[in-house]
GROMACS .gro file of C-alpha atoms in nm:
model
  452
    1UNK     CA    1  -1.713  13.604  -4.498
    2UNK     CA    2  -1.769  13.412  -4.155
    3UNK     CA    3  -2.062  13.388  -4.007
    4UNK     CA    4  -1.880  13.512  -3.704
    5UNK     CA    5  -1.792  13.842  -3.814
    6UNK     CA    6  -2.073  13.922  -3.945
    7UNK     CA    7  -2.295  13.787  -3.656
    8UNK     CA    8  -2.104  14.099  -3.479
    9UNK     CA    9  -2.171  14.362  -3.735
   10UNK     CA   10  -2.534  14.212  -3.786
   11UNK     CA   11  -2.587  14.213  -3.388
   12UNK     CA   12  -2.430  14.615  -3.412
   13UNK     CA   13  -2.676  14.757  -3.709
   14UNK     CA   14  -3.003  14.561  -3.548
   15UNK     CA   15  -2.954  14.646  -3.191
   16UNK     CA   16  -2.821  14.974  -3.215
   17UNK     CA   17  -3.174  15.217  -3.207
   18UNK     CA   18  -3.162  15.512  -3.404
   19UNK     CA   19  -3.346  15.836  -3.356
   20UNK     CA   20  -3.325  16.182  -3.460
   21UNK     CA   21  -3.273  16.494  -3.264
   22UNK     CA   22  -3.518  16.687  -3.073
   23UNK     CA   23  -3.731  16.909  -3.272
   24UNK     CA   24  -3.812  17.270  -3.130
   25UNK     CA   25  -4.087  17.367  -3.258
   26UNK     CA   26  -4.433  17.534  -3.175
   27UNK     CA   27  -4.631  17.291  -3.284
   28UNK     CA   28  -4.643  17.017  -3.066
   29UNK     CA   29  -4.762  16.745  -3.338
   30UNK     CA   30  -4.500  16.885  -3.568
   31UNK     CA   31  -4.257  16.731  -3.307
   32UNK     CA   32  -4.422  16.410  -3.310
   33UNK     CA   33  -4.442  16.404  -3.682
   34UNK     CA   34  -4.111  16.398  -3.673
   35UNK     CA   35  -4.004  16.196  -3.399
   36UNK     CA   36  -4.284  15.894  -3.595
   37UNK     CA   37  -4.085  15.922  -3.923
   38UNK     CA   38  -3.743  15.912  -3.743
   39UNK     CA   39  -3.880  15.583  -3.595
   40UNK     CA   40  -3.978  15.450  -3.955
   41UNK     CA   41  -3.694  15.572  -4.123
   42UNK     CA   42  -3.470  15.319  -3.855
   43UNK     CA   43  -3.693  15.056  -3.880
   44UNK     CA   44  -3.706  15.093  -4.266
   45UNK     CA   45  -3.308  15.080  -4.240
   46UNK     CA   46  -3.284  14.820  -4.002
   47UNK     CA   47  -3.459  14.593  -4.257
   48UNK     CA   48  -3.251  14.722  -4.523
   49UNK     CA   49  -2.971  14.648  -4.393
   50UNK     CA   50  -3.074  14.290  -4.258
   51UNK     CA   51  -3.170  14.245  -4.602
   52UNK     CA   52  -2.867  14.292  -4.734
   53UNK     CA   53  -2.664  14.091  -4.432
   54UNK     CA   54  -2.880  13.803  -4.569
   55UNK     CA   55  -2.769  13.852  -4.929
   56UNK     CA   56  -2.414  13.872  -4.806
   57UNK     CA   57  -2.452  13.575  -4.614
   58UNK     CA   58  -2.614  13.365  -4.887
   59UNK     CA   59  -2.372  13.483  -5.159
   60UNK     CA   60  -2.064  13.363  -4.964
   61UNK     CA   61  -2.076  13.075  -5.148
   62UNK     CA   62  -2.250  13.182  -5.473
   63UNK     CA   63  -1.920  13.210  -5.662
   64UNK     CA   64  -1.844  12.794  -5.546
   65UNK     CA   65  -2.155  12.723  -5.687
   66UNK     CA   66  -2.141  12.924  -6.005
   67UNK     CA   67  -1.776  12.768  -6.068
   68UNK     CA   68  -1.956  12.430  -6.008
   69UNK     CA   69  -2.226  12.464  -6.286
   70UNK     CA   70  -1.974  12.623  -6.537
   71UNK     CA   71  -1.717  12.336  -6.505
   72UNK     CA   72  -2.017  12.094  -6.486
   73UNK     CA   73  -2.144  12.278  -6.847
   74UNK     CA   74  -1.857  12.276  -7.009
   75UNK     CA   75  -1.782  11.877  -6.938
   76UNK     CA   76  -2.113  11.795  -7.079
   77UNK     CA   77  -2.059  12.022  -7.360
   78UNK     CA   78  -1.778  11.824  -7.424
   79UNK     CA   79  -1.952  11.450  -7.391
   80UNK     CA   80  -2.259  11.577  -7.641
   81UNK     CA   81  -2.044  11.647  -7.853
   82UNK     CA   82  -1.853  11.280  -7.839
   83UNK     CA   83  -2.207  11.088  -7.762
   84UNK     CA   84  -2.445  11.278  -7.874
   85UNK     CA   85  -2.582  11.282  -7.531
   86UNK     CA   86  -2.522  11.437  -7.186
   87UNK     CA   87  -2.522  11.169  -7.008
   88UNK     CA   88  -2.406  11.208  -6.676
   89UNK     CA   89  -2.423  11.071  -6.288
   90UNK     CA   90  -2.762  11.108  -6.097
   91UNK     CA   91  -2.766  10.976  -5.768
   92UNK     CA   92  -2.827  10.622  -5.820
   93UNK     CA   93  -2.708  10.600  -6.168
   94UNK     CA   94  -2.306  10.663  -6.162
   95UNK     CA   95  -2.198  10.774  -6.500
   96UNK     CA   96  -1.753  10.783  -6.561
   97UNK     CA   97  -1.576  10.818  -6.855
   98UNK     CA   98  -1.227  10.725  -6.958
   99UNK     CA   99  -0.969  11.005  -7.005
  100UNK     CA  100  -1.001  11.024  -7.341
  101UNK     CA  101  -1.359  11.034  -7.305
  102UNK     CA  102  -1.421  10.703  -7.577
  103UNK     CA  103  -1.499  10.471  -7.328
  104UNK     CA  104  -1.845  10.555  -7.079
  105UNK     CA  105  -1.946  10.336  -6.780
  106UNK     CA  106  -2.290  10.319  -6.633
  107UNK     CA  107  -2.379  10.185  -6.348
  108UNK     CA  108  -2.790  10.160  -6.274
  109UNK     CA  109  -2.863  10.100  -5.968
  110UNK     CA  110  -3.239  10.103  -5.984
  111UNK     CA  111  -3.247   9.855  -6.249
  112UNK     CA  112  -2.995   9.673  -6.148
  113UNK     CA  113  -2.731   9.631  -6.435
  114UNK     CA  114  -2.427   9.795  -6.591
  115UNK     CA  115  -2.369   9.947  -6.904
  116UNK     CA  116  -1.937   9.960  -7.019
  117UNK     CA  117  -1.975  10.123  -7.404
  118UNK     CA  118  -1.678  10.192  -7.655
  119UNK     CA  119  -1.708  10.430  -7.926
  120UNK     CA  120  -1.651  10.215  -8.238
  121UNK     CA  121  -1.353  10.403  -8.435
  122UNK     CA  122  -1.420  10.435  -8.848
  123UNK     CA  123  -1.350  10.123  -9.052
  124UNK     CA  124  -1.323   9.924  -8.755
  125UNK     CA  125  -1.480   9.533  -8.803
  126UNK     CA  126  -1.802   9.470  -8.569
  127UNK     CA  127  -1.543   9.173  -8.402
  128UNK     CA  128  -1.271   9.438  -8.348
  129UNK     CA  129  -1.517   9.670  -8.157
  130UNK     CA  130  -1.678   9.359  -7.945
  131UNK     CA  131  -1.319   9.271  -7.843
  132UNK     CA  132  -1.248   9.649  -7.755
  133UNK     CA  133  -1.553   9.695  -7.530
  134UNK     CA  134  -1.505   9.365  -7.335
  135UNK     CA  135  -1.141   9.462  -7.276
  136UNK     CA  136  -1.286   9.804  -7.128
  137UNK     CA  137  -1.464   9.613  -6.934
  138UNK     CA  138  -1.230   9.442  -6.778
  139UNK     CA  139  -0.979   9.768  -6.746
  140UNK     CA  140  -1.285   9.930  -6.573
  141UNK     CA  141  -1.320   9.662  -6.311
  142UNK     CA  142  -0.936   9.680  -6.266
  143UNK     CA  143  -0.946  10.029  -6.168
  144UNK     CA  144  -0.911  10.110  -5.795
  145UNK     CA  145  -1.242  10.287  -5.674
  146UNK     CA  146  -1.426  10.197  -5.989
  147UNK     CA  147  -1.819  10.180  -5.961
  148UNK     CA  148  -1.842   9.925  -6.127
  149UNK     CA  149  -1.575   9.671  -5.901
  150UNK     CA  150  -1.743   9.828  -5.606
  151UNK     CA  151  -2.085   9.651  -5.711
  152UNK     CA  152  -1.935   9.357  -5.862
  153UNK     CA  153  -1.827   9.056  -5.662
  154UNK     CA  154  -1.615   8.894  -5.929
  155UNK     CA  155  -1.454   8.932  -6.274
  156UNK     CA  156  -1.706   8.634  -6.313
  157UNK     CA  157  -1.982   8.859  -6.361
  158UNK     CA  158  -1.862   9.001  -6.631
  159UNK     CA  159  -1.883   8.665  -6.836
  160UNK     CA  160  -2.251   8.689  -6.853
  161UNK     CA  161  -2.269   9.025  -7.031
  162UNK     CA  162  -2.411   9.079  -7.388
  163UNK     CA  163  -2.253   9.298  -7.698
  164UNK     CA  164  -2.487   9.531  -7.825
  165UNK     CA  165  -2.402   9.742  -8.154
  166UNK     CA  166  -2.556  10.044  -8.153
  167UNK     CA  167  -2.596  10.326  -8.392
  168UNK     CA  168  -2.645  10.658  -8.343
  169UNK     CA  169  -2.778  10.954  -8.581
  170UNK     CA  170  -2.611  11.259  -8.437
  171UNK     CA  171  -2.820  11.502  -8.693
  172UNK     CA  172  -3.152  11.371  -8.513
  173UNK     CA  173  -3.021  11.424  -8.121
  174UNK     CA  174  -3.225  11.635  -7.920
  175UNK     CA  175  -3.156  11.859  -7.590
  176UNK     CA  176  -3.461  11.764  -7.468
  177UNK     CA  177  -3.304  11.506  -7.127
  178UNK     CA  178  -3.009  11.782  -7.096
  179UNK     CA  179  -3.251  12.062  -7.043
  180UNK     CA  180  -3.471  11.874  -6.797
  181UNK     CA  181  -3.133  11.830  -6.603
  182UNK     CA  182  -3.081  12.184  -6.593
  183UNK     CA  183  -3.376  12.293  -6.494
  184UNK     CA  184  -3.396  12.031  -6.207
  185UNK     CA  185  -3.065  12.163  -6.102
  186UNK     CA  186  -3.246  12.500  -6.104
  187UNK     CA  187  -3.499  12.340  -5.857
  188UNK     CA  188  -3.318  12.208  -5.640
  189UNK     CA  189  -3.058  12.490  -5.605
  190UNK     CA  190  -3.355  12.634  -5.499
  191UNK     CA  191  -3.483  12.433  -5.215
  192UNK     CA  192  -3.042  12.441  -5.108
  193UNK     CA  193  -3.074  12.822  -5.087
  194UNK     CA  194  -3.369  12.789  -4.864
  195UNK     CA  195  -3.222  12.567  -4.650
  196UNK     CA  196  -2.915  12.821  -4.638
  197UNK     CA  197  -3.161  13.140  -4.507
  198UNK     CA  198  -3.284  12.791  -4.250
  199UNK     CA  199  -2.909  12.850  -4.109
  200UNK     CA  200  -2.866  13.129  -4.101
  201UNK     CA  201  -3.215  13.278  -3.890
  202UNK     CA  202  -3.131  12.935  -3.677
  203UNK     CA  203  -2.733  13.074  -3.630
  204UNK     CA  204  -2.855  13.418  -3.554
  205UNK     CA  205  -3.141  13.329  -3.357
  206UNK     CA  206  -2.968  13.486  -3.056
  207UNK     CA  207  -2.864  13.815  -3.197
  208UNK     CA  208  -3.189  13.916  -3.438
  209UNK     CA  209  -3.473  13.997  -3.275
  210UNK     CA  210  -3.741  13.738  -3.361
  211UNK     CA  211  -3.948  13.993  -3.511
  212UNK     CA  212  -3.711  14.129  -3.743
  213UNK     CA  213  -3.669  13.725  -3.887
  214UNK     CA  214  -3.997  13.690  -3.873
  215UNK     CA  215  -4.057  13.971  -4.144
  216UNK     CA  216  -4.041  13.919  -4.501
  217UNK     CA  217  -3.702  14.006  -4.522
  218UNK     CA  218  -3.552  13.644  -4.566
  219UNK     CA  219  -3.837  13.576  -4.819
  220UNK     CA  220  -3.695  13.863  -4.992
  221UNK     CA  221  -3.387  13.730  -5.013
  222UNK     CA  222  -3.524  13.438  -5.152
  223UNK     CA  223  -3.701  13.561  -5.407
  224UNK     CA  224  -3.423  13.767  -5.512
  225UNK     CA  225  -3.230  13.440  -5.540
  226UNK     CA  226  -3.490  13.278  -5.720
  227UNK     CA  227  -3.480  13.543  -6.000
  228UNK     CA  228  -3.114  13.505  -6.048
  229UNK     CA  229  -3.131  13.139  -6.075
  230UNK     CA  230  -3.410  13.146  -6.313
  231UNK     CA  231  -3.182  13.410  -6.540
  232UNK     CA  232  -2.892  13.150  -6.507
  233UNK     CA  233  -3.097  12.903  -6.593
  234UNK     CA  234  -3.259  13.058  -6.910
  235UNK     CA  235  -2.855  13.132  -7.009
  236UNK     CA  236  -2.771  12.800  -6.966
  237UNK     CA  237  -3.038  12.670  -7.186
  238UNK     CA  238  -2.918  12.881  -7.500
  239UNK     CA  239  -2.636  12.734  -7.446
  240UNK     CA  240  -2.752  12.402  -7.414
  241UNK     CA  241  -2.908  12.453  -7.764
  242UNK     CA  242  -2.658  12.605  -7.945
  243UNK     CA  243  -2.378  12.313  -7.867
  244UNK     CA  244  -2.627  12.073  -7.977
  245UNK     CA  245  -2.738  12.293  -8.296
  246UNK     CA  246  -2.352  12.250  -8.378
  247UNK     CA  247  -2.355  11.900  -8.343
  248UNK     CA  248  -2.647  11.832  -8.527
  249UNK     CA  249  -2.481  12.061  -8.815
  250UNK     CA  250  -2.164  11.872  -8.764
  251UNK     CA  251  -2.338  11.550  -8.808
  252UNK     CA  252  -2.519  11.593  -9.111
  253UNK     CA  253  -2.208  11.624  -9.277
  254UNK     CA  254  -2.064  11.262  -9.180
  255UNK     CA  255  -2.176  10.959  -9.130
  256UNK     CA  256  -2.362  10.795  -8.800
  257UNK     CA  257  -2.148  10.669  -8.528
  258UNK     CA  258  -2.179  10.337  -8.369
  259UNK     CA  259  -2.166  10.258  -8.025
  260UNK     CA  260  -2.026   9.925  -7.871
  261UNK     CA  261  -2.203   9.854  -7.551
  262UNK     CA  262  -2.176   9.567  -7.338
  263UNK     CA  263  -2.459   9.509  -7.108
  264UNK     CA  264  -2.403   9.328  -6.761
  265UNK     CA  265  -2.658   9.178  -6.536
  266UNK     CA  266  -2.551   9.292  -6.137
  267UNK     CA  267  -2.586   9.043  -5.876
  268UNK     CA  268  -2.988   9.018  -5.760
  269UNK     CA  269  -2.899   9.052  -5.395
  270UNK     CA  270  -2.639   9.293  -5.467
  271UNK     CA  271  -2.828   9.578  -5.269
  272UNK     CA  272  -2.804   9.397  -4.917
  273UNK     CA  273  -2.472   9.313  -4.986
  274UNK     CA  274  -2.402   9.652  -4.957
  275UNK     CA  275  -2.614   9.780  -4.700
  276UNK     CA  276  -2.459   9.544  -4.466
  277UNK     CA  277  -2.139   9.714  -4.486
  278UNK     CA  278  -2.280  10.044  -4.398
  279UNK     CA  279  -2.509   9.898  -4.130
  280UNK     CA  280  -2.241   9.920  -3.866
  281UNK     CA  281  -2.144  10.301  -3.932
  282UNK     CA  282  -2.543  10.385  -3.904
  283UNK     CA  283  -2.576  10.171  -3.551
  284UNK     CA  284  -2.279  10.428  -3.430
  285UNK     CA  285  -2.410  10.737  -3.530
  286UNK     CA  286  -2.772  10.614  -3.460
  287UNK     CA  287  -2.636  10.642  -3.039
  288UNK     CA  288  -2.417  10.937  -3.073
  289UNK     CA  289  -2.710  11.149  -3.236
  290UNK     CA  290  -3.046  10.980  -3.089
  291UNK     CA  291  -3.185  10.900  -3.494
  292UNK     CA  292  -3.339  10.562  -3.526
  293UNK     CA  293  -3.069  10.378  -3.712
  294UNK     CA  294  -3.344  10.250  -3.967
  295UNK     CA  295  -3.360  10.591  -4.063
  296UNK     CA  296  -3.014  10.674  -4.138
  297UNK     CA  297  -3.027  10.350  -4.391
  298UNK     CA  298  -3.339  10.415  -4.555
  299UNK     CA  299  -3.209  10.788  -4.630
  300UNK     CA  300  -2.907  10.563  -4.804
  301UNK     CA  301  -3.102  10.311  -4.958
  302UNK     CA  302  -3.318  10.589  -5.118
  303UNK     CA  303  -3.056  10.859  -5.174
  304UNK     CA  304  -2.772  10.660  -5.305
  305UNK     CA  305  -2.840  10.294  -5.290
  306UNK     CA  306  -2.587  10.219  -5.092
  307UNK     CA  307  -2.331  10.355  -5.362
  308UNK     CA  308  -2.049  10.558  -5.166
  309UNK     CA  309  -1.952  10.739  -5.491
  310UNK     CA  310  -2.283  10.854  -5.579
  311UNK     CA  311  -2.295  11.161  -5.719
  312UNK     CA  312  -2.587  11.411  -5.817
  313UNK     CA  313  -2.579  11.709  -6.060
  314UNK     CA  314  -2.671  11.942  -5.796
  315UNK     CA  315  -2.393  11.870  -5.664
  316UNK     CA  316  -2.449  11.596  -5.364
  317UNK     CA  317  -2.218  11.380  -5.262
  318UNK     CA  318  -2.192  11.025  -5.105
  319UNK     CA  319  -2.410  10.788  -4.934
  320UNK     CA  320  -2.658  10.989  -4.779
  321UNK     CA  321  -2.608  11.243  -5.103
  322UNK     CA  322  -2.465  11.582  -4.866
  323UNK     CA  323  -2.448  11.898  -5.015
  324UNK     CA  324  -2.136  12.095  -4.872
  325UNK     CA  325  -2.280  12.433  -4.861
  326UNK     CA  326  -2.599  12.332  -4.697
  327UNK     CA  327  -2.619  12.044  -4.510
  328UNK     CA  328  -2.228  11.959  -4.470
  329UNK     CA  329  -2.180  12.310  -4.361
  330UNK     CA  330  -2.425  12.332  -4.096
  331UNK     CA  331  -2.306  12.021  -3.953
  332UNK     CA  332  -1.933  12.169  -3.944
  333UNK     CA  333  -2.086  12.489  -3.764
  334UNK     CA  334  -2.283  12.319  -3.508
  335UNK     CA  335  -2.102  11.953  -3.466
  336UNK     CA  336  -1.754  12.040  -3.582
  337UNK     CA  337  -1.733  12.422  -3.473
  338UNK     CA  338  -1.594  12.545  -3.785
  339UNK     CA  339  -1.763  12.791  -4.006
  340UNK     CA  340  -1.707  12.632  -4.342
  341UNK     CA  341  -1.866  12.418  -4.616
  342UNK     CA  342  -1.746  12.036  -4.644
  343UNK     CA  343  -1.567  11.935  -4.926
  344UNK     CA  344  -1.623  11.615  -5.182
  345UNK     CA  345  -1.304  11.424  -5.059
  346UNK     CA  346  -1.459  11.415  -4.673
  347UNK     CA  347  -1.778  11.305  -4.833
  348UNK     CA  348  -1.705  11.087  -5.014
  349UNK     CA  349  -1.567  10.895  -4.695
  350UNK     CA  350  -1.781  10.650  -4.596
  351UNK     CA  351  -1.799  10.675  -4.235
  352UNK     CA  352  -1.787  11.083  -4.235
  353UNK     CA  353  -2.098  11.096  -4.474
  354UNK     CA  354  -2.281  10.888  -4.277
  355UNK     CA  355  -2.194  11.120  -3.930
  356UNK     CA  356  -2.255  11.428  -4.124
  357UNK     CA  357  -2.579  11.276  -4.294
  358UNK     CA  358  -2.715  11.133  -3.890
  359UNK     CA  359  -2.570  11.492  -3.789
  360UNK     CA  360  -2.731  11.718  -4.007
  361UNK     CA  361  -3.105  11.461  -3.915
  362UNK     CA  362  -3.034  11.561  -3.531
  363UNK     CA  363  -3.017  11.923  -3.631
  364UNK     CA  364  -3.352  11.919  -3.801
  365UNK     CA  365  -3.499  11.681  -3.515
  366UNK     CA  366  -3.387  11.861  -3.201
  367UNK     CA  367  -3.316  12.232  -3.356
  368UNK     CA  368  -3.511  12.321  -3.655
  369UNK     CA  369  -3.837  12.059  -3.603
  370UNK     CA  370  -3.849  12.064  -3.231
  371UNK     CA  371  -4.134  12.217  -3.169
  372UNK     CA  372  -4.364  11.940  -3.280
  373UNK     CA  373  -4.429  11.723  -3.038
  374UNK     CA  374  -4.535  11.421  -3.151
  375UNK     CA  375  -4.248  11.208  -3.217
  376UNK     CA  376  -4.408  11.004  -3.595
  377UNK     CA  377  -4.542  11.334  -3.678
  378UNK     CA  378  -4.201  11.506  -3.616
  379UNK     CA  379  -4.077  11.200  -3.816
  380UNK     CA  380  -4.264  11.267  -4.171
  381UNK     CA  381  -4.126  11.599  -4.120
  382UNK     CA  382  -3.776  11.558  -4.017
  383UNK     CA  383  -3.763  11.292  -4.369
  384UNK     CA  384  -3.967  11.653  -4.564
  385UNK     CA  385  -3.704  11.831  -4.440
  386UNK     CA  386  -3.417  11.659  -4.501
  387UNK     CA  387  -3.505  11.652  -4.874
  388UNK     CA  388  -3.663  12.008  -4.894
  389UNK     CA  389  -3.572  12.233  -4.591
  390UNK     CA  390  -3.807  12.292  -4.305
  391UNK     CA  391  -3.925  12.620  -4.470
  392UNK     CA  392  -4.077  12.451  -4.721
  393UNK     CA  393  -4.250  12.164  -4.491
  394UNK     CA  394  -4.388  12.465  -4.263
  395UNK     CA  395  -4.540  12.621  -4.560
  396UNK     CA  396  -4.765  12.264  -4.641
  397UNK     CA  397  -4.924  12.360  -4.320
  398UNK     CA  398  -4.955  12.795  -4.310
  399UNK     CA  399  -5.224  12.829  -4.469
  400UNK     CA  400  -5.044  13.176  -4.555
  401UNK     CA  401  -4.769  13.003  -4.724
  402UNK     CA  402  -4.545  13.135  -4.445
  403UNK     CA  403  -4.191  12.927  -4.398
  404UNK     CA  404  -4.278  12.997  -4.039
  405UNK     CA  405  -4.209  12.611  -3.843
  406UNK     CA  406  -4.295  12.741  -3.519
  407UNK     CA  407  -4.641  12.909  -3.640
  408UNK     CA  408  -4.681  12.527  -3.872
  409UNK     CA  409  -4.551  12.354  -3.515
  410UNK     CA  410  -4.891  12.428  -3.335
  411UNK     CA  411  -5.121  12.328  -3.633
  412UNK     CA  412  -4.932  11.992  -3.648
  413UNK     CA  413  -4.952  11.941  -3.313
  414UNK     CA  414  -5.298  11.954  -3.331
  415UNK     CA  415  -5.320  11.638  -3.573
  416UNK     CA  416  -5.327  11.307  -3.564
  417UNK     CA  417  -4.934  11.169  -3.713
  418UNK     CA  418  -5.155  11.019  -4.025
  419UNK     CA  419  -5.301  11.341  -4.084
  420UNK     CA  420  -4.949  11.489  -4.063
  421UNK     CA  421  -4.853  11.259  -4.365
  422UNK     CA  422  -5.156  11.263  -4.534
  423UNK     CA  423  -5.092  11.677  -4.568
  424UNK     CA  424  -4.714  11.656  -4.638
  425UNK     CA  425  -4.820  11.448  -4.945
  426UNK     CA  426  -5.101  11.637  -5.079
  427UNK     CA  427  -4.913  12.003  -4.995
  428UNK     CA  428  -4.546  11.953  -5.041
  429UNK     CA  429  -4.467  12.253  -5.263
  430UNK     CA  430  -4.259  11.968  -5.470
  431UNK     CA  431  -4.309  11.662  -5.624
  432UNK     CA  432  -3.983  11.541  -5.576
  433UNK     CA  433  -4.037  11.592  -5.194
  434UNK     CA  434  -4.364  11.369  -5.169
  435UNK     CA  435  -4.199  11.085  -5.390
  436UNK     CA  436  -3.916  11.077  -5.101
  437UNK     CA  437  -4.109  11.100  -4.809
  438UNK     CA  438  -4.296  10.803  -4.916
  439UNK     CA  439  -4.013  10.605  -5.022
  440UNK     CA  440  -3.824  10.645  -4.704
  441UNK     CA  441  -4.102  10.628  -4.476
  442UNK     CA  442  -4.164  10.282  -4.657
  443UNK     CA  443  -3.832  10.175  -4.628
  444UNK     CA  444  -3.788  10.272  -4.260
  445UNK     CA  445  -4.040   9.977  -4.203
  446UNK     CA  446  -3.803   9.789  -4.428
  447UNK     CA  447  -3.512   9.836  -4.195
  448UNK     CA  448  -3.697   9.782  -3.844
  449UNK     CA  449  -3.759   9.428  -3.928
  450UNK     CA  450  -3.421   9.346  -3.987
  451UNK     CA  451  -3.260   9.506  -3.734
  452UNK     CA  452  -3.608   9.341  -3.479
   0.00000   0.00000   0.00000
């Protein structure tokens, strides 16, 4: 369903004014009666039926992510039941496995090491299983577009690593880590979905009157989402539970399995090794967009690391971690002039993350965030919003909650930038969004004096 089309059919239900035939009668206030309920009656429609425009429009690509979080279950299922874990990638910790799914490779970017693990088949001798997970090792780093070769220099590194035997109970596993992924998911999905109403009152702004966006009609939509996502997630718990019950059952039936893990020690400086190669791409896009350059690489540094294969369960993709329904698609509509969401391939090329990432920061800059003047207070925001959606950073400021910006523009115009921060942080309706706003506001500071 393209935006498009239904622009035309949106523009055709909300312009088009509605009203009921003259009433003869005696009365005179009969007639107006009637001609007052004839009035409500369209405006009750018109909301109705904007109402349900926005559900359209924010279901277009329900179904991709629906298909997402089944396939995504349904791996996972599969790895708890082989590791008695669901281990998988977060955004600065890449997680593969081998075909098979016996051999796992993690790659921690926050603490700075590597983890290649084997596991150890029955009857196999501790020297046999040391020897397997070393030569995983080195058929990991062999592999074109590994993680691991991409943050390792040389094979060299790999001499320094330590064998680690571990064993693992499988009738004592918990879901506990799995569920908290879930229901992050859940949150997050949340915050995408408000972004996604963002769009689409921004894309429409021209054919809706203001008023009608300005009602709680979008909200509705929201919450309407939020209910569904809450079910989904309450499904996908009981789920969650009953593939680990299984294993759990499974396991107290045979014995513990052991794990072979061989730990490696990345390079200390690794980190501005690889910010160097993307420093060039940011410098680019910096011009072509107007977005301080030491903002586009502190929005890598904190959302991937520098790790162009970084992946998060939401899904997000790449360097500066793009979702393609969101983010990637409002850069296509605006930028790119094509009405469609991005997919992983494109961003998971370099270069084009990094444009639609600087892109998408223009959009919220000189579109969504433009009313505030101040150019550090529109900062803190523009870094809010980027995480979050500019909904949510207007409603740290309404004191009506209201995901109104322009309403939030003209109380944060009339603070100081500190005070701008200062509220973000204590208002933020998530945690998440206050850790990341200080992080990259840090690191901005970070990147200035290099680049001084």
């Amino acid at each position: 369903m393209k935006l498009s089309r239904l622009a035309c059919c949106c523009a055709f239900v909300l312009t088009g004014t509605v009203w009921a035939g003259t009433v003869q009668a005696d009365n005179p206030f009969d007639e107006l009666d009637s001609e007052v309920t004839a009035v409500y009656s369209s405006a009750q429609t018109e909301q109705e039926e904007y109402l349900q425009f926005v559900l359209a429009y924010m279901n277009e690509y329900e179904n991709w992510r629906s298909q997402y979080l089944r396939e995504y279950d349904a791996y996972r299922a599969q790895i708890i039941e082989k590791w008695g874990d669901g281990l998988v990638s977060e955004p600065l910790v890449t997680v593969d496995y081998s075909r098979d799914q016996k051999t796992r490779t993690v790659v921690d970017l926050e603490r700075n090491e590597a983890i290649v693990a084997v596991l150890v088949e029955p009857n196999m001798l501790p020297e046999q299983a040391e020897k397997a997970v070393k030569q995983a090792a080195k058929t990991v780093m062999g592999e074109s577009g590994s993680t691991l070769a991409s943050v390792v220099e040389s094979p060299k590194v790999l001499e320094s690593g330590s064998v680690v035997m571990v064993e693992v109970n499988y009738s004592n596993v918990t879901e506990t880590a799995a569920k908290k992924v879930i229901q992050a998911q859940t949150r997050t999905q949340l915050q995408e979905i408000e972004k996604e109403s963002e769009a689409l009152v921004a894309q429409l702004g021209a054919t809706v009157s203001t008023d009608l966006i300005d009602t709680p009609v979008v909200a509705s939509a929201i919450e309407k989402k939020k209910v569904q996502l809450q079910q989904q997630e309450q499904l996908r718990i009981k789920k969650l539970e009953k593939t680990y019950q299984i294993v759990r059952q499974q396991a107290a039936k045979q014995p513990p399995k052991t794990v072979m893990e061989y730990r490696i020690k990345l390079p200390a400086n690794g980190i501005g090794k690889r910010a160097a190669k993307y420093v060039g791409f940011a410098e680019q896009e910096s011009q072509r967009f107007d977005i301080p350059a030491a903002l586009v690489m502190a929005i890598m540094h904190s959302e991937s690391s520098f790790n162009p294969k970084a992946k998060s369960p939401i899904p997000a993709y790449g360097l500066m971690q793009i979702v393609p329904t969101t983010a990637g698609r409002d850069v296509n509509v605006r930028i790119r002039r094509k009405d469609e969401p991005m997919s992983p391939a494109e961003l998971y090329v370099a270069d084009v993350n990094v444009e639609t990432g600087t892109a998408y920061l223009n959009i919220l800059d000189k579109s969504y965030l433009k009313a505030i003047t101040n150019d550090e207070s529109r900062l803190y925001c523009t870094i809010a919003a980027y995480n979050t959606g500019a909904g949510n950073v207007a409603k740290a400021f309404n004191p009506d909650g209201s995901r109104k910006i322009y309403k939030a523009a003209k109380i944060i115009n009339s603070m100081t930038p500190q005070q701008v921060y200062d509220k973000l942080m204590a208002d933020l309706p998530y945690d998440e969004t206050k850790h990341y706003l200080k992080k990259v506001s840090t690191r901005i500071r970070l990147y200035e004096k290099h680049s001084a």
